[in-house]
mmCIF file of C-alpha atoms in Angstrom:
data_model
loop_
_atom_site.group_PDB
_atom_site.id
_atom_site.type_symbol
_atom_site.label_atom_id
_atom_site.label_comp_id
_atom_site.label_asym_id
_atom_site.label_seq_id
_atom_site.Cartn_x
_atom_site.Cartn_y
_atom_site.Cartn_z
ATOM 1 C CA MET A 24 0.000 0.000 0.000
ATOM 2 C CA GLY A 25 2.979 2.279 0.510
ATOM 3 C CA ARG A 26 3.885 1.758 -3.126
ATOM 4 C CA VAL A 27 0.285 2.342 -4.243
ATOM 5 C CA LEU A 28 0.016 5.605 -2.296
ATOM 6 C CA LYS A 29 3.249 6.873 -3.855
ATOM 7 C CA ILE A 30 1.826 6.108 -7.290
ATOM 8 C CA LEU A 31 -1.341 8.031 -6.444
ATOM 9 C CA ALA A 32 0.755 10.981 -5.279
ATOM 10 C CA ASN A 33 2.984 10.999 -8.341
ATOM 11 C CA ARG A 34 0.470 10.143 -11.078
ATOM 12 C CA TRP A 35 -2.767 11.661 -9.758
ATOM 13 C CA ASP A 36 -4.812 13.257 -12.544
ATOM 14 C CA ALA A 37 -6.486 16.282 -10.964
ATOM 15 C CA THR A 38 -8.198 17.098 -14.291
ATOM 16 C CA SER A 39 -10.146 13.830 -14.472
ATOM 17 C CA ALA A 40 -13.750 13.548 -13.266
ATOM 18 C CA LEU A 41 -12.500 11.653 -10.212
ATOM 19 C CA GLY A 42 -9.801 14.228 -9.557
ATOM 20 C CA GLN A 43 -12.306 17.069 -9.769
ATOM 21 C CA LYS A 44 -14.670 15.194 -7.446
ATOM 22 C CA MET A 45 -11.937 14.813 -4.852
ATOM 23 C CA GLU A 46 -11.175 18.541 -5.117
ATOM 24 C CA GLU A 47 -14.654 19.275 -3.749
ATOM 25 C CA TYR A 48 -13.714 17.989 -0.304
ATOM 26 C CA GLN A 49 -12.692 20.697 2.130
ATOM 27 C CA GLY A 50 -10.347 20.367 5.103
ATOM 28 C CA ASP A 51 -8.181 17.398 6.041
ATOM 29 C CA ILE A 52 -8.113 14.723 3.343
ATOM 30 C CA GLY A 53 -5.958 12.400 5.494
ATOM 31 C CA PRO A 54 -6.903 9.686 8.010
ATOM 32 C CA ALA A 55 -8.038 12.181 10.643
ATOM 33 C CA GLY A 56 -10.415 13.723 8.098
ATOM 34 C CA HIS A 57 -11.983 12.515 4.856
ATOM 35 C CA SER A 58 -9.418 9.729 4.254
ATOM 36 C CA LEU A 59 -9.501 10.276 0.500
ATOM 37 C CA PRO A 60 -6.304 8.299 -0.280
ATOM 38 C CA LEU A 61 -7.699 5.343 1.667
ATOM 39 C CA ARG A 62 -10.990 5.558 -0.204
ATOM 40 C CA ILE A 63 -9.051 5.223 -3.456
ATOM 41 C CA GLY A 64 -6.939 2.418 -2.004
ATOM 42 C CA GLY A 65 -10.032 0.538 -0.887
ATOM 43 C CA GLY A 66 -11.586 0.954 -4.301
ATOM 44 C CA LEU A 67 -8.539 -0.483 -6.009
ATOM 45 C CA HIS A 68 -8.583 -3.493 -3.707
ATOM 46 C CA ALA A 69 -12.327 -3.923 -4.292
ATOM 47 C CA LEU A 70 -11.656 -4.249 -8.032
ATOM 48 C CA VAL A 71 -9.106 -6.956 -7.258
ATOM 49 C CA LEU A 72 -11.414 -8.850 -4.890
ATOM 50 C CA GLN A 73 -14.194 -8.802 -7.485
ATOM 51 C CA ALA A 74 -11.825 -9.906 -10.277
ATOM 52 C CA LYS A 75 -12.966 -6.908 -12.336
ATOM 53 C CA ASP A 76 -9.474 -5.854 -13.427
ATOM 54 C CA PRO A 77 -7.183 -8.782 -14.320
ATOM 55 C CA ALA A 78 -4.130 -6.567 -14.895
ATOM 56 C CA LEU A 79 -4.520 -4.923 -11.494
ATOM 57 C CA ALA A 80 -5.076 -8.296 -9.798
ATOM 58 C CA ALA A 81 -1.910 -9.620 -11.427
ATOM 59 C CA ALA A 82 0.069 -6.746 -9.885
ATOM 60 C CA TYR A 83 -1.430 -7.223 -6.388
ATOM 61 C CA PRO A 84 -0.374 -9.673 -3.661
ATOM 62 C CA PRO A 85 0.049 -12.559 -3.493
ATOM 63 C CA ASN A 86 1.504 -11.843 -6.927
ATOM 64 C CA ILE A 87 4.787 -9.957 -7.222
ATOM 65 C CA ALA A 88 5.110 -7.034 -9.620
ATOM 66 C CA ASP A 89 7.836 -4.473 -10.217
ATOM 67 C CA ASP A 90 7.152 -0.787 -9.683
ATOM 68 C CA ALA A 91 6.543 -0.006 -13.354
ATOM 69 C CA THR A 92 3.993 -2.807 -13.751
ATOM 70 C CA LEU A 93 2.142 -1.827 -10.591
ATOM 71 C CA GLU A 94 2.110 1.828 -11.630
ATOM 72 C CA THR A 95 0.679 1.042 -15.051
ATOM 73 C CA ALA A 96 -2.006 -1.189 -13.541
ATOM 74 C CA VAL A 97 -3.069 1.400 -10.955
ATOM 75 C CA VAL A 98 -3.160 4.328 -13.384
ATOM 76 C CA ASN A 99 -5.131 2.322 -15.958
ATOM 77 C CA ALA A 100 -7.596 1.101 -13.323
ATOM 78 C CA LEU A 101 -8.352 4.666 -12.239
ATOM 79 C CA LYS A 102 -9.124 5.559 -15.867
ATOM 80 C CA THR A 103 -11.056 2.497 -17.017
ATOM 81 C CA SER A 104 -13.110 2.148 -13.805
ATOM 82 C CA GLU A 105 -13.643 5.843 -13.111
ATOM 83 C CA ASP A 106 -17.426 5.501 -12.759
ATOM 84 C CA PHE A 107 -16.889 2.805 -10.146
ATOM 85 C CA PHE A 108 -14.518 5.052 -8.163
ATOM 86 C CA LEU A 109 -16.902 8.014 -8.355
ATOM 87 C CA ASP A 110 -19.534 5.868 -6.645
ATOM 88 C CA TRP A 111 -17.200 3.996 -4.275
ATOM 89 C CA THR A 112 -15.579 7.114 -2.835
ATOM 90 C CA LEU A 113 -18.891 8.648 -1.786
ATOM 91 C CA ASN A 114 -18.626 6.631 1.442
ATOM 92 C CA ALA A 115 -15.858 6.914 4.014
ATOM 93 C CA PRO A 116 -13.629 3.887 4.667
ATOM 94 C CA GLN A 117 -15.264 1.158 6.720
ATOM 95 C CA THR A 118 -13.050 -0.782 9.071
ATOM 96 C CA ASN A 119 -13.929 -3.173 11.856
ATOM 97 C CA GLU A 120 -10.448 -3.949 13.155
ATOM 98 C CA VAL A 121 -10.841 -7.172 15.139
ATOM 99 C CA ARG A 122 -7.403 -6.852 16.750
ATOM 100 C CA ARG A 123 -8.718 -3.959 18.869
ATOM 101 C CA SER A 124 -10.644 -6.597 20.807
ATOM 102 C CA ALA A 125 -7.391 -7.532 22.551
ATOM 103 C CA ALA A 126 -7.604 -4.289 24.537
ATOM 104 C CA LEU A 127 -11.335 -4.767 25.146
ATOM 105 C CA ILE A 128 -10.773 -8.271 26.522
ATOM 106 C CA ALA A 129 -8.156 -6.984 28.968
ATOM 107 C CA MET A 130 -10.228 -3.976 30.084
ATOM 108 C CA ALA A 131 -13.380 -6.079 30.518
ATOM 109 C CA ARG A 132 -11.473 -8.451 32.795
ATOM 110 C CA VAL A 133 -10.462 -5.487 34.946
ATOM 111 C CA ALA A 134 -14.080 -4.306 35.109
ATOM 112 C CA THR A 135 -15.269 -7.795 36.066
ATOM 113 C CA SER A 136 -12.673 -7.973 38.830
ATOM 114 C CA TYR A 137 -14.447 -4.968 40.397
ATOM 115 C CA PHE A 138 -18.047 -5.973 39.660
ATOM 116 C CA ASP A 139 -18.745 -9.597 38.755
ATOM 117 C CA ARG A 140 -22.137 -9.262 37.114
ATOM 118 C CA PRO A 141 -23.622 -10.506 33.826
ATOM 119 C CA ILE A 142 -22.765 -7.950 31.145
ATOM 120 C CA VAL A 143 -25.074 -5.995 28.871
ATOM 121 C CA LEU A 144 -22.689 -4.713 26.204
ATOM 122 C CA SER A 145 -23.214 -1.559 24.112
ATOM 123 C CA GLU A 146 -20.835 -0.303 21.417
ATOM 124 C CA LEU A 147 -20.762 3.175 19.900
ATOM 125 C CA GLY A 148 -19.455 3.323 16.321
ATOM 126 C CA ALA A 149 -19.731 -0.454 15.994
ATOM 127 C CA SER A 150 -19.371 -0.753 12.196
ATOM 128 C CA GLY A 151 -20.321 -4.384 11.509
ATOM 129 C CA GLY A 152 -20.348 -5.429 15.169
ATOM 130 C CA LEU A 153 -17.315 -7.733 15.138
ATOM 131 C CA ASN A 154 -15.753 -6.223 18.273
ATOM 132 C CA LEU A 155 -18.977 -6.849 20.171
ATOM 133 C CA MET A 156 -17.964 -10.521 20.027
ATOM 134 C CA TRP A 157 -14.714 -10.176 22.038
ATOM 135 C CA ASP A 158 -15.846 -12.679 24.666
ATOM 136 C CA ARG A 159 -15.707 -15.356 21.954
ATOM 137 C CA PHE A 160 -12.053 -14.534 21.176
ATOM 138 C CA ALA A 161 -8.894 -15.528 23.037
ATOM 139 C CA LEU A 162 -6.014 -13.237 24.009
ATOM 140 C CA GLN A 163 -2.395 -14.346 24.256
ATOM 141 C CA ALA A 164 -0.387 -12.169 26.656
ATOM 142 C CA ASN A 165 2.935 -12.893 28.378
ATOM 143 C CA GLY A 166 2.621 -16.547 27.434
ATOM 144 C CA ASP A 167 -0.799 -16.848 29.095
ATOM 145 C CA ARG A 168 -4.044 -17.462 27.241
ATOM 146 C CA PHE A 169 -7.259 -15.681 28.201
ATOM 147 C CA GLY A 170 -10.573 -16.728 26.699
ATOM 148 C CA PRO A 171 -12.850 -19.685 25.988
ATOM 149 C CA GLN A 172 -11.404 -23.044 24.999
ATOM 150 C CA ASP A 173 -13.429 -22.985 21.788
ATOM 151 C CA ALA A 174 -12.413 -19.429 20.863
ATOM 152 C CA VAL A 175 -12.962 -18.761 17.178
ATOM 153 C CA LEU A 176 -9.675 -16.832 16.976
ATOM 154 C CA THR A 177 -6.683 -15.925 19.115
ATOM 155 C CA LEU A 178 -5.322 -12.378 19.269
ATOM 156 C CA GLN A 179 -1.577 -12.117 19.839
ATOM 157 C CA PRO A 180 -0.514 -8.480 20.167
ATOM 158 C CA GLU A 181 3.030 -7.572 21.117
ATOM 159 C CA TRP A 182 2.353 -7.306 24.839
ATOM 160 C CA SER A 183 4.364 -5.440 27.452
ATOM 161 C CA GLY A 184 3.473 -5.094 31.118
ATOM 162 C CA PRO A 185 1.627 -7.330 33.578
ATOM 163 C CA THR A 186 -1.038 -9.792 32.483
ATOM 164 C CA PRO A 187 -4.751 -8.952 32.802
ATOM 165 C CA PRO A 188 -6.845 -10.265 35.713
ATOM 166 C CA THR A 189 -8.142 -13.827 35.490
ATOM 167 C CA SER A 190 -11.751 -12.796 36.157
ATOM 168 C CA LEU A 191 -14.057 -14.086 33.415
ATOM 169 C CA PRO A 192 -16.582 -11.667 31.857
ATOM 170 C CA HIS A 193 -19.991 -13.110 30.964
ATOM 171 C CA VAL A 194 -21.830 -11.234 28.190
ATOM 172 C CA VAL A 195 -25.568 -11.952 28.053
ATOM 173 C CA ASP A 196 -26.688 -9.202 25.695
ATOM 174 C CA ARG A 197 -24.831 -7.233 23.029
ATOM 175 C CA SER A 198 -25.861 -4.463 20.679
ATOM 176 C CA GLY A 199 -24.246 -1.546 18.869
ATOM 177 C CA VAL A 200 -24.937 1.516 16.796
ATOM 178 C CA ASP A 201 -23.317 3.162 13.787
ATOM 179 C CA LEU A 202 -24.225 5.974 11.417
ATOM 180 C CA ASN A 203 -23.564 3.605 8.526
ATOM 181 C CA PRO A 204 -23.507 0.054 9.894
ATOM 182 C CA LEU A 205 -22.282 -2.827 7.793
ATOM 183 C CA ASN A 206 -24.576 -5.802 7.324
ATOM 184 C CA LEU A 207 -22.054 -8.608 7.040
ATOM 185 C CA ASN A 208 -24.738 -10.927 5.682
ATOM 186 C CA ASP A 209 -24.778 -8.663 2.631
ATOM 187 C CA LYS A 210 -22.121 -9.349 -0.006
ATOM 188 C CA ASN A 211 -21.675 -5.661 -0.855
ATOM 189 C CA ASP A 212 -21.096 -4.660 2.766
ATOM 190 C CA THR A 213 -18.726 -7.582 3.229
ATOM 191 C CA LEU A 214 -16.812 -6.461 0.139
ATOM 192 C CA ARG A 215 -16.486 -2.936 1.547
ATOM 193 C CA LEU A 216 -15.102 -4.269 4.833
ATOM 194 C CA LEU A 217 -12.623 -6.665 3.220
ATOM 195 C CA SER A 218 -11.489 -4.023 0.727
ATOM 196 C CA TYR A 219 -9.932 -2.001 3.554
ATOM 197 C CA LEU A 220 -7.913 -5.012 4.733
ATOM 198 C CA TRP A 221 -4.919 -4.642 2.473
ATOM 199 C CA ALA A 222 -3.897 -7.409 0.106
ATOM 200 C CA ASP A 223 -0.467 -7.764 1.730
ATOM 201 C CA GLN A 224 -2.053 -8.404 5.176
ATOM 202 C CA PRO A 225 -3.862 -11.761 4.773
ATOM 203 C CA HIS A 226 -3.708 -12.405 8.536
ATOM 204 C CA ARG A 227 -6.168 -9.547 9.074
ATOM 205 C CA VAL A 228 -8.572 -11.137 6.602
ATOM 206 C CA GLU A 229 -8.276 -14.463 8.430
ATOM 207 C CA LEU A 230 -9.116 -12.854 11.786
ATOM 208 C CA THR A 231 -12.017 -10.905 10.295
ATOM 209 C CA ARG A 232 -13.536 -13.936 8.622
ATOM 210 C CA GLY A 233 -13.185 -15.863 11.889
ATOM 211 C CA ALA A 234 -15.084 -13.152 13.759
ATOM 212 C CA MET A 235 -17.728 -13.005 11.022
ATOM 213 C CA SER A 236 -18.340 -16.735 11.373
ATOM 214 C CA ILE A 237 -19.856 -16.317 14.857
ATOM 215 C CA LEU A 238 -21.306 -12.813 14.559
ATOM 216 C CA SER A 239 -24.590 -12.544 16.443
ATOM 217 C CA ALA A 240 -24.614 -8.902 17.557
ATOM 218 C CA GLN A 241 -27.200 -6.441 16.347
ATOM 219 C CA VAL A 242 -25.974 -3.067 15.055
ATOM 220 C CA ASP A 243 -28.594 -0.360 14.680
ATOM 221 C CA LYS A 244 -28.364 2.544 12.259
ATOM 222 C CA GLY A 245 -28.495 5.914 13.974
ATOM 223 C CA ASP A 246 -26.820 8.599 16.004
ATOM 224 C CA ALA A 247 -24.656 6.998 18.685
ATOM 225 C CA ILE A 248 -25.561 9.353 21.522
ATOM 226 C CA ASP A 249 -29.310 9.335 20.844
ATOM 227 C CA TRP A 250 -29.173 5.531 20.762
ATOM 228 C CA LEU A 251 -27.127 5.437 23.956
ATOM 229 C CA GLU A 252 -29.681 7.554 25.814
ATOM 230 C CA THR A 253 -32.347 4.926 25.132
ATOM 231 C CA ARG A 254 -29.982 2.057 25.853
ATOM 232 C CA LEU A 255 -28.952 3.507 29.218
ATOM 233 C CA ALA A 256 -32.578 3.941 30.236
ATOM 234 C CA SER A 257 -33.309 0.269 29.540
ATOM 235 C CA ALA A 258 -30.322 -1.267 31.377
ATOM 236 C CA PRO A 259 -31.640 -4.242 33.395
ATOM 237 C CA GLU A 260 -31.222 -4.637 37.142
ATOM 238 C CA GLY A 261 -28.587 -7.065 38.372
ATOM 239 C CA HIS A 262 -26.340 -6.589 35.330
ATOM 240 C CA MET A 263 -23.279 -4.520 34.533
ATOM 241 C CA HIS A 264 -23.967 -2.213 31.606
ATOM 242 C CA MET A 265 -20.672 -1.995 29.710
ATOM 243 C CA ILE A 266 -20.203 0.745 27.106
ATOM 244 C CA GLN A 267 -17.316 0.430 24.670
ATOM 245 C CA HIS A 268 -15.871 2.311 21.714
ATOM 246 C CA THR A 269 -12.574 2.065 19.849
ATOM 247 C CA VAL A 270 -11.217 4.933 17.751
ATOM 248 C CA ALA A 271 -14.741 6.288 17.242
ATOM 249 C CA TRP A 272 -15.296 8.997 19.858
ATOM 250 C CA GLN A 273 -12.906 11.390 18.104
ATOM 251 C CA TYR A 274 -15.228 11.492 15.091
ATOM 252 C CA PHE A 275 -18.275 12.568 17.120
ATOM 253 C CA PRO A 276 -19.050 16.314 17.059
ATOM 254 C CA LYS A 277 -18.005 18.137 20.230
ATOM 255 C CA GLU A 278 -21.602 18.721 21.305
ATOM 256 C CA LYS A 279 -22.318 14.998 20.953
ATOM 257 C CA GLN A 280 -19.232 14.121 22.992
ATOM 258 C CA ASP A 281 -20.369 16.487 25.744
ATOM 259 C CA LYS A 282 -23.913 15.106 25.725
ATOM 260 C CA GLY A 283 -22.671 11.521 25.731
ATOM 261 C CA THR A 284 -20.318 12.135 28.657
ATOM 262 C CA ALA A 285 -23.117 13.817 30.618
ATOM 263 C CA LEU A 286 -25.502 10.910 29.935
ATOM 264 C CA ILE A 287 -22.973 8.310 31.024
ATOM 265 C CA GLU A 288 -22.001 10.222 34.158
ATOM 266 C CA ALA A 289 -25.663 10.699 35.092
ATOM 267 C CA ALA A 290 -26.279 6.976 34.672
ATOM 268 C CA GLY A 291 -23.152 6.291 36.706
ATOM 269 C CA ALA A 292 -24.462 8.426 39.547
ATOM 270 C CA ASN A 293 -27.443 6.052 39.770
ATOM 271 C CA ALA A 294 -25.355 2.868 39.524
ATOM 272 C CA THR A 295 -25.212 0.402 42.417
ATOM 273 C CA PRO A 296 -22.939 -2.542 43.224
ATOM 274 C CA GLU A 297 -25.726 -4.818 41.946
ATOM 275 C CA THR A 298 -26.218 -2.807 38.745
ATOM 276 C CA PRO A 299 -22.846 -1.188 37.986
ATOM 277 C CA LEU A 300 -21.752 0.761 34.911
ATOM 278 C CA ALA A 301 -18.478 0.424 32.997
ATOM 279 C CA TRP A 302 -17.146 2.680 30.218
ATOM 280 C CA MET A 303 -14.294 1.178 28.167
ATOM 281 C CA GLN A 304 -12.453 3.532 25.828
ATOM 282 C CA MET A 305 -9.672 2.921 23.335
ATOM 283 C CA GLU A 306 -9.281 6.417 21.921
ATOM 284 C CA THR A 307 -6.721 8.971 20.863
ATOM 285 C CA ASP A 308 -5.799 11.557 23.471
ATOM 286 C CA GLY A 309 -3.837 13.717 21.083
ATOM 287 C CA ASP A 310 -1.591 11.299 19.191
ATOM 288 C CA THR A 311 -2.545 11.165 15.521
ATOM 289 C CA THR A 312 0.743 9.716 14.272
ATOM 290 C CA GLY A 313 0.282 6.238 15.701
ATOM 291 C CA ALA A 314 3.627 6.458 17.496
ATOM 292 C CA ILE A 315 2.182 6.168 20.989
ATOM 293 C CA GLY A 316 -1.209 4.825 19.996
ATOM 294 C CA ALA A 317 -4.556 5.112 21.740
ATOM 295 C CA ALA A 318 -5.168 5.531 25.450
ATOM 296 C CA LEU A 319 -6.925 2.670 27.260
ATOM 297 C CA THR A 320 -9.279 4.158 29.826
ATOM 298 C CA LEU A 321 -11.847 2.441 32.028
ATOM 299 C CA ARG A 322 -14.381 4.309 34.184
ATOM 300 C CA LEU A 323 -16.450 2.403 36.720
ATOM 301 C CA TRP A 324 -19.494 3.254 38.809
ATOM 302 C CA PRO A 325 -20.520 3.345 41.605
ATOM 303 C CA GLY A 326 -17.569 5.348 42.868
ATOM 304 C CA ASP A 327 -16.599 6.933 39.524
ATOM 305 C CA VAL A 328 -13.209 5.234 39.442
ATOM 306 C CA THR A 329 -11.039 6.139 36.446
ATOM 307 C CA LEU A 330 -8.334 3.632 35.518
ATOM 308 C CA ASN A 331 -5.660 4.506 32.949
ATOM 309 C CA LEU A 332 -4.677 1.029 31.854
ATOM 310 C CA GLY A 333 -2.051 1.725 29.213
ATOM 311 C CA ARG A 334 -1.855 2.344 25.490
ATOM 312 C CA ALA A 335 -2.490 0.319 22.367
ATOM 313 C CA ASP A 336 -1.643 0.533 18.696
ATOM 314 C CA PHE A 337 -4.676 1.804 16.804
ATOM 315 C CA HIS A 338 -4.890 -1.516 14.945
ATOM 316 C CA GLY A 339 -4.144 -3.630 18.017
ATOM 317 C CA ARG A 340 -0.676 -4.745 16.906
ATOM 318 C CA TRP A 341 0.853 -3.903 20.311
ATOM 319 C CA ILE A 342 -0.365 -3.142 23.815
ATOM 320 C CA ASN A 343 1.645 -1.407 26.542
ATOM 321 C CA TRP A 344 -0.403 -2.468 29.551
ATOM 322 C CA THR A 345 0.030 -0.821 32.937
ATOM 323 C CA GLY A 346 -2.922 -2.574 34.561
#
């Protein structure tokens, strides 16, 4: 993908219909904004996955192509499939990075060590809902394995720090929300998800397909904070309501962030040891380079305890766990 992005930078035709369409976007076109290069990259991979461009597929992994061959294939694909790209790039990249569940597994075990209650799980910005299934995954950390014996996949981030608690979370209900959720029973939505897992990273595809094989979570379409307000009001007695989000909060408008925080804190004020509330966050706290990754923060009620549990790579490749 590094080679592809260099080709796009060097050979981009700003006079084409696609080039003019991209010029209409205002502000940051990078990953913290509109992610226009990634939209193009995903579209190229989608052509490969659909076998719609044999020359491009021949230049993509697992095949090996020299720079000139790859450049010719990419430039020609942008020209011959321009109508496809004009439609494809209307939507922002869709990712549902399963490896982020490694941090969720660890944080949920901390929460359960405080309040051992059946969990009602709610995810904001859930995409296709794959990370709502973290209790069905295993985590390998410091040589120890955490998770069910029949785990559908095992996450193995580069782990530093102590191991998570041995307490075992028990999820009894799971649901999420997204402005544009993916229905992974739909071939077009599945294509969009897999297109943003790059062709030279087949291990990510393997993990994603494993998570898809046991997906049972519902993801509603709507505004995350409006949905959360209803979800908080319906939290059942005798359960821990656990809210989670990974690299999603930063994309909410400031007024929505403020409203969401106020809603969660108000619900926390009414929490009891029998019906506690947990808020798991894997979010940027200023780093947009990826060098120090996302902060892992857990807030628990009653008591409003805030635990800063470490940092994680945005894609879950490494976790620096402080516990």
